[in-house]
Short mmCIF file of C-alpha atoms and ligand atoms in Angstrom, two decimals:
data_model
loop_
_atom_site.label_atom_id
_atom_site.label_comp_id
_atom_site.label_asym_id
_atom_site.label_seq_id
_atom_site.Cartn_x
_atom_site.Cartn_y
_atom_site.Cartn_z
CA MET A 1 45.49 22.88 80.54
CA THR A 2 46.94 19.88 78.68
CA ASP A 3 44.49 17.93 76.60
CA PRO A 4 45.80 15.21 74.30
CA VAL A 5 43.20 15.97 71.61
CA ALA A 6 43.49 19.74 71.79
CA PRO A 7 44.39 21.18 68.38
CA PRO A 8 47.52 23.32 68.09
CA PRO A 9 47.17 26.99 69.03
CA LEU A 10 45.09 28.97 66.55
CA ALA A 11 46.98 30.59 63.76
CA GLU A 12 44.66 33.58 63.69
CA PRO A 13 44.19 35.89 66.64
CA MET A 14 40.56 36.35 67.67
CA SER A 15 40.27 39.84 66.27
CA ARG A 16 41.13 38.63 62.78
CA GLU A 17 38.29 36.11 62.83
CA TRP A 18 35.64 38.76 63.35
CA ASN A 19 34.62 41.95 61.69
CA TYR A 20 33.60 43.26 65.11
CA HIS A 21 33.66 41.86 68.62
CA PRO A 22 33.02 43.44 72.01
CA ASP A 23 35.76 43.75 74.63
CA LEU A 24 37.05 40.30 75.49
CA PRO A 25 36.98 38.20 77.54
CA LEU A 26 33.21 38.53 78.04
CA ALA A 27 32.32 39.41 81.61
CA ASP A 28 30.04 37.26 83.76
CA SER A 29 26.69 38.97 83.35
CA SER A 30 24.47 36.29 84.86
CA VAL A 31 21.71 37.66 87.06
CA PHE A 32 22.47 34.76 89.41
CA ARG A 33 26.08 35.82 89.86
CA TRP A 34 27.16 35.02 93.42
CA PRO A 35 27.40 36.87 95.74
CA PRO A 36 24.58 39.08 94.44
CA GLU A 37 25.60 42.63 93.64
CA PRO A 38 22.74 45.08 94.03
CA ARG A 39 24.31 47.64 91.68
CA PHE A 40 24.77 45.08 88.91
CA LEU A 41 21.17 43.83 89.31
CA ALA A 42 19.78 47.37 89.35
CA HIS A 43 21.72 48.09 86.16
CA TRP A 44 20.44 44.87 84.52
CA PHE A 45 16.86 45.72 85.46
CA ALA A 46 17.16 49.30 84.19
CA ARG A 47 18.78 48.23 80.91
CA ASN A 48 16.06 45.66 80.18
CA TRP A 49 12.99 47.25 81.62
CA LEU A 50 13.41 51.00 82.00
CA MET A 51 15.07 51.93 78.71
CA LEU A 52 14.29 51.21 75.09
CA SER A 53 15.02 47.50 74.93
CA GLU A 54 13.91 44.42 73.02
CA ARG A 55 11.83 43.46 76.03
CA MET A 56 10.00 46.75 76.34
CA LEU A 57 9.26 46.67 72.62
CA MET A 58 7.96 43.13 72.89
CA VAL A 59 5.72 43.93 75.86
CA GLY A 60 4.35 46.96 73.98
CA LEU A 61 3.75 44.85 70.90
CA ALA A 62 2.06 42.14 73.01
CA VAL A 63 -0.36 44.65 74.54
CA LEU A 64 -1.19 46.14 71.14
CA CYS A 65 -1.71 42.75 69.53
CA TRP A 66 -3.89 41.52 72.39
CA TRP A 67 -5.97 44.67 72.28
CA LEU A 68 -6.31 45.10 68.52
CA LEU A 69 -5.56 41.85 66.69
CA TYR A 70 -5.88 38.54 68.50
CA PRO A 71 -9.34 37.06 69.08
CA PRO A 72 -10.68 37.43 72.66
CA LEU A 73 -10.42 34.47 75.02
CA GLU A 74 -14.19 33.92 74.96
CA SER A 75 -13.96 32.85 71.33
CA ALA A 76 -11.36 30.21 72.21
CA GLN A 77 -13.67 27.86 74.11
CA GLY A 78 -13.92 25.41 71.23
CA PHE A 79 -11.45 24.52 68.48
CA ALA A 80 -13.12 26.44 65.61
CA VAL A 81 -11.29 27.18 62.36
CA GLY A 82 -12.08 30.91 62.40
CA TRP A 83 -10.18 32.11 65.48
CA ILE A 84 -7.37 29.59 64.99
CA ALA A 85 -6.80 30.85 61.44
CA GLN A 86 -6.83 34.40 62.81
CA VAL A 87 -4.10 33.57 65.38
CA TRP A 88 -2.03 31.87 62.66
CA ALA A 89 -2.35 34.84 60.29
CA ILE A 90 -1.30 37.30 63.00
CA ASN A 91 1.72 35.18 63.92
CA LEU A 92 2.69 34.88 60.28
CA GLY A 93 2.36 38.65 59.89
CA LEU A 94 4.43 39.35 63.03
CA MET A 95 7.23 37.09 61.82
CA VAL A 96 7.27 38.70 58.37
CA VAL A 97 7.22 42.23 59.76
CA VAL A 98 9.89 41.71 62.46
CA ALA A 99 12.33 39.33 60.72
CA GLY A 100 11.62 40.80 57.28
CA GLY A 101 11.97 44.37 58.58
CA LEU A 102 15.29 43.66 60.31
CA HIS A 103 16.56 41.78 57.26
CA TRP A 104 15.59 44.63 55.00
CA TYR A 105 17.24 47.25 57.21
CA PHE A 106 20.50 45.45 57.97
CA HIS A 107 21.05 43.25 54.95
CA THR A 108 19.17 44.74 51.99
CA ARG A 109 19.37 48.44 52.67
CA LYS A 110 22.57 47.96 54.69
CA GLY A 111 21.35 50.62 57.09
CA GLN A 112 24.53 50.64 59.19
CA GLY A 113 26.93 48.93 56.80
CA LYS A 114 29.21 46.57 58.70
CA THR A 115 29.39 48.65 61.86
CA LEU A 116 28.93 46.33 64.88
CA LYS A 117 28.44 43.34 62.53
CA PHE A 118 30.13 40.25 63.98
CA ASP A 119 30.82 38.25 60.81
CA ARG A 120 32.43 39.69 57.70
CA ARG A 121 30.41 37.54 55.32
CA GLU A 122 27.12 38.28 53.58
CA MET A 123 24.19 35.85 53.60
CA ALA A 124 25.04 32.84 51.41
CA LYS A 125 23.71 32.30 47.90
CA GLY A 126 24.25 29.66 45.25
CA ASN A 127 25.35 27.03 47.77
CA ARG A 128 23.64 23.62 47.79
CA LEU A 129 23.94 23.45 51.56
CA TRP A 130 20.74 25.52 51.60
CA ASP A 131 17.26 24.63 50.41
CA PHE A 132 16.57 26.73 47.29
CA ALA A 133 20.40 27.27 47.24
CA ASP A 134 19.82 30.48 49.19
CA GLN A 135 20.37 30.94 52.93
CA VAL A 136 17.69 33.60 53.39
CA HIS A 137 15.01 31.73 51.43
CA ASP A 138 15.88 28.53 53.28
CA ASN A 139 15.64 30.29 56.67
CA MET A 140 12.34 31.94 55.69
CA PHE A 141 10.92 28.60 54.64
CA TRP A 142 11.57 26.87 58.00
CA SER A 143 10.48 29.90 60.05
CA LEU A 144 7.24 30.53 58.20
CA THR A 145 6.08 26.92 57.76
CA SER A 146 6.86 24.68 60.75
CA GLY A 147 7.81 27.64 62.96
CA VAL A 148 4.65 29.71 62.65
CA ALA A 149 2.41 26.62 62.59
CA GLN A 150 3.80 25.22 65.84
CA LEU A 151 3.96 28.62 67.53
CA THR A 152 0.25 28.95 66.70
CA ALA A 153 -0.55 25.41 67.86
CA PHE A 154 0.98 25.99 71.31
CA GLN A 155 -0.72 29.37 71.62
CA VAL A 156 -4.09 27.93 70.58
CA LEU A 157 -3.78 25.10 73.10
CA VAL A 158 -3.02 27.52 75.96
CA MET A 159 -5.78 29.96 74.90
CA TRP A 160 -8.27 27.10 74.80
CA ALA A 161 -7.16 25.94 78.29
CA MET A 162 -7.43 29.50 79.63
CA ALA A 163 -10.85 30.05 78.08
CA ASN A 164 -12.19 26.86 79.66
CA GLY A 165 -10.66 27.40 83.10
CA TYR A 166 -8.15 24.56 82.71
CA ALA A 167 -5.25 27.03 83.02
CA PRO A 168 -5.09 29.64 85.82
CA THR A 169 -5.72 33.21 84.68
CA ILE A 170 -5.44 36.66 86.28
CA THR A 171 -6.47 40.18 85.33
CA LEU A 172 -4.40 43.30 85.84
CA ALA A 173 -6.89 44.49 88.48
CA SER A 174 -7.00 41.18 90.36
CA ASN A 175 -3.24 40.85 90.70
CA PRO A 176 -1.18 43.83 89.49
CA VAL A 177 2.02 42.76 91.31
CA TRP A 178 2.06 39.30 89.71
CA PHE A 179 1.12 40.85 86.36
CA VAL A 180 4.39 42.82 86.36
CA ALA A 181 6.50 40.14 88.07
CA ALA A 182 5.47 37.54 85.50
CA LEU A 183 6.73 39.75 82.66
CA VAL A 184 10.13 39.97 84.34
CA LEU A 185 10.22 36.25 85.15
CA LEU A 186 9.10 34.85 81.79
CA PRO A 187 12.38 35.54 79.94
CA ILE A 188 14.29 34.00 82.87
CA TRP A 189 12.08 30.89 82.73
CA SER A 190 12.44 30.74 79.00
CA ALA A 191 16.26 31.01 79.21
CA PHE A 192 16.32 28.17 81.75
CA HIS A 193 14.13 26.01 79.52
CA PHE A 194 16.16 26.91 76.44
CA TYR A 195 19.47 25.92 78.05
CA TRP A 196 18.31 22.37 78.82
CA VAL A 197 16.48 21.82 75.54
CA HIS A 198 19.54 23.14 73.75
CA ARG A 199 21.92 20.79 75.59
CA LEU A 200 19.65 17.92 74.65
CA LEU A 201 19.73 19.03 71.00
CA HIS A 202 23.53 18.84 71.09
CA VAL A 203 23.52 15.13 71.96
CA PRO A 204 25.22 13.84 68.78
CA PHE A 205 22.22 11.84 67.47
CA LEU A 206 19.79 14.76 67.84
CA TYR A 207 22.40 17.20 66.63
CA ARG A 208 22.95 15.27 63.40
CA HIS A 209 19.28 14.69 62.60
CA VAL A 210 17.64 17.80 64.03
CA HIS A 211 19.68 20.71 65.36
CA SER A 212 22.24 20.82 62.54
CA LEU A 213 19.55 22.49 60.42
CA HIS A 214 19.75 25.62 62.60
CA HIS A 215 23.53 25.37 62.83
CA ARG A 216 24.12 25.55 59.10
CA ASN A 217 23.88 29.25 59.95
CA VAL A 218 27.39 30.08 61.11
CA ASN A 219 26.99 33.60 59.81
CA VAL A 220 23.53 34.48 61.10
CA GLY A 221 20.87 36.92 59.94
CA PRO A 222 17.41 37.81 61.31
CA TRP A 223 15.71 34.95 59.48
CA SER A 224 18.14 32.43 61.00
CA GLY A 225 16.81 32.80 64.54
CA PHE A 226 13.57 30.87 64.12
CA SER A 227 14.83 28.62 61.32
CA MET A 228 14.73 25.21 62.96
CA HIS A 229 13.90 21.59 62.28
CA PRO A 230 10.25 20.79 63.23
CA VAL A 231 11.40 18.60 66.14
CA GLU A 232 13.46 21.52 67.45
CA HIS A 233 10.46 23.84 67.13
CA LEU A 234 8.43 21.36 69.17
CA LEU A 235 11.01 21.20 71.97
CA TYR A 236 11.87 24.91 71.92
CA LEU A 237 8.25 26.12 71.93
CA SER A 238 7.23 23.77 74.75
CA SER A 239 8.40 26.63 76.99
CA LEU A 240 4.87 28.01 76.41
CA LEU A 241 3.34 25.12 78.38
CA ILE A 242 4.36 26.96 81.58
CA HIS A 243 1.10 28.92 81.15
CA LEU A 244 -0.86 25.76 81.87
CA ILE A 245 0.31 25.96 85.49
CA MET A 246 1.41 29.60 85.92
CA ALA A 247 -1.33 32.17 86.55
CA SER A 248 -1.28 34.32 83.40
CA HIS A 249 -3.05 37.09 81.56
CA PRO A 250 -3.36 36.71 77.77
CA VAL A 251 -0.74 39.48 77.49
CA HIS A 252 1.79 37.18 79.20
CA LEU A 253 1.08 34.43 76.71
CA ILE A 254 1.36 36.82 73.77
CA PHE A 255 4.59 38.33 75.13
CA HIS A 256 6.02 34.81 75.46
CA VAL A 257 4.90 33.95 71.90
CA ILE A 258 6.56 37.11 70.54
CA TYR A 259 9.68 36.49 72.63
CA LEU A 260 10.15 32.98 71.22
CA GLY A 261 9.12 33.61 67.59
CA PRO A 262 9.85 37.12 66.26
CA GLY A 263 12.19 37.63 69.26
CA ALA A 264 14.53 34.98 67.86
CA ALA A 265 14.95 37.20 64.79
CA MET A 266 16.00 40.07 67.06
CA THR A 267 18.71 38.00 68.76
CA HIS A 268 20.15 36.73 65.47
CA THR A 269 20.53 39.94 63.44
CA GLY A 270 24.30 39.35 63.24
CA TYR A 271 24.81 42.83 64.72
CA GLU A 272 25.35 43.77 68.37
CA ASP A 273 23.29 46.95 68.44
CA LEU A 274 21.09 49.14 66.31
CA LEU A 275 22.69 52.53 65.79
CA ILE A 276 20.55 55.62 65.53
CA ARG A 277 22.54 58.73 64.67
CA ASP A 278 25.72 56.89 65.61
CA LYS A 279 24.48 56.05 69.08
CA ARG A 280 23.77 52.49 70.25
CA ARG A 281 20.04 52.59 70.81
CA LEU A 282 18.87 49.00 70.89
CA ALA A 283 20.71 45.77 71.74
CA LEU A 284 19.87 43.26 69.00
CA GLY A 285 22.22 40.37 69.29
CA THR A 286 24.89 38.97 71.52
CA PHE A 287 28.42 37.89 70.86
CA TYR A 288 27.62 35.17 73.41
CA HIS A 289 25.25 33.35 71.03
CA GLN A 290 27.34 34.30 68.01
CA LEU A 291 30.19 32.31 69.59
CA HIS A 292 27.81 29.35 69.86
CA HIS A 293 27.12 29.53 66.12
CA ARG A 294 30.85 29.71 65.36
CA TYR A 295 32.21 27.09 67.79
CA TYR A 296 29.11 24.93 68.56
CA GLU A 297 29.88 23.19 71.88
CA CYS A 298 29.82 26.25 74.13
CA ASN A 299 27.40 28.96 75.32
CA TYR A 300 24.26 26.81 75.05
CA GLY A 301 22.32 29.26 77.19
CA ASN A 302 22.33 33.02 77.29
CA GLN A 303 24.18 35.62 79.27
CA GLU A 304 21.51 35.96 81.93
CA MET A 305 21.73 32.41 83.15
CA PRO A 306 24.63 30.89 85.06
CA TRP A 307 24.45 27.39 83.57
CA ASP A 308 27.26 27.64 81.03
CA ARG A 309 29.61 28.91 83.72
CA TRP A 310 28.55 26.34 86.29
CA PHE A 311 28.84 23.43 83.87
CA GLY A 312 32.06 24.56 82.26
CA THR A 313 30.69 25.33 78.80
CA PHE A 314 31.21 29.08 78.89
CA HIS A 315 33.20 30.57 75.99
CA ASP A 316 34.38 34.03 76.95
CA GLY A 317 35.68 34.88 73.49
CA SER A 318 39.32 34.07 74.29
CA GLU A 319 41.55 31.79 72.26
CA GLU A 320 41.92 29.55 75.31
CA SER A 321 38.12 29.03 75.31
CA THR A 322 38.17 28.25 71.61
CA ARG A 323 40.77 25.52 72.18
CA GLU A 324 38.75 24.03 75.03
CA THR A 325 35.55 24.15 73.00
CA ARG A 326 37.15 22.41 70.02
CA ALA A 327 38.51 19.68 72.28
CA ARG A 328 35.05 19.20 73.85
CA LYS A 329 33.45 18.92 70.43
CA LYS A 330 35.96 16.28 69.40
CA ARG A 331 35.32 14.25 72.56
CA MET A 332 31.52 14.47 72.22
CA HIS A 333 31.42 13.42 68.61
CA ALA A 334 34.02 10.68 69.04
CA ARG A 335 31.62 9.05 71.50
CA GLY A 336 28.47 9.72 69.47
ZN1 ZN B 1 20.94 30.39 67.22
ZN1 ZN B 2 23.11 24.83 69.15
#
């Protein structure tokens, strides 16, 4: 590949740029890989839905929160302060517990040291790039103000629509097959939505004024995931509007809320897996998105979706991909 603006070959081999990286190049793990391979799909399904996984934890948490914490749909027929404040307080609490808990374990207590940590660096302090001159405080600020407020606003809007019959609803008894299918499909929908919103955010004008706030995090931690500019929160969380047309149970809505909010903390821990007694027990981050934070104009989606591969923006972790990505970035920003 000869590109006139391509920088010279990298001085550093890939392995010296990272504290840890998985086997490279990254394999194609899209669920839409063609031709379909039943064994690969069965493995994907089992890994996400039959073992301890982020998704199972989030579904469990959604059921518990619906049952014990969130106000019932009947109370959502009008926009009253009481139930809306309750939803906001629960969302704030969930964010603090999940992102704060992961931050405490990995970065304060250093529960597994640097094992499986992608970046060598610690969270930044004393740098004016960050509000409050502190990366973690800056990330907490954006997550807990605009993030939690907008997460709550979208949830409140959908709950109100469900309570008044403006959005289609189901019960487990009325449609058990769809109840389960929707849980499997929601992350796939959300990944599709995220890819396109994310590409839009990388248009140079929006990148400069909006998305660069999230991208100051090259070395990410749990609080980085949901740390976004308010305009990015608005676009990113609009994924929840699917419930206005898709028949849902409140558990689906809550799962989706947890997936987008606290879930973003789980995908940005900076570590690949949680180790329990030296065994990988829970996948908590992907090198795929870590590469996006390091090289910007690649891997806009996630591993489950084929878009990056189809549109030529897939970075497989190789030096060749890094060169291509840097050239693409130069071209995009020269035009912008
Ligand atoms: Zn990110
Ligand atoms: Zn980005």
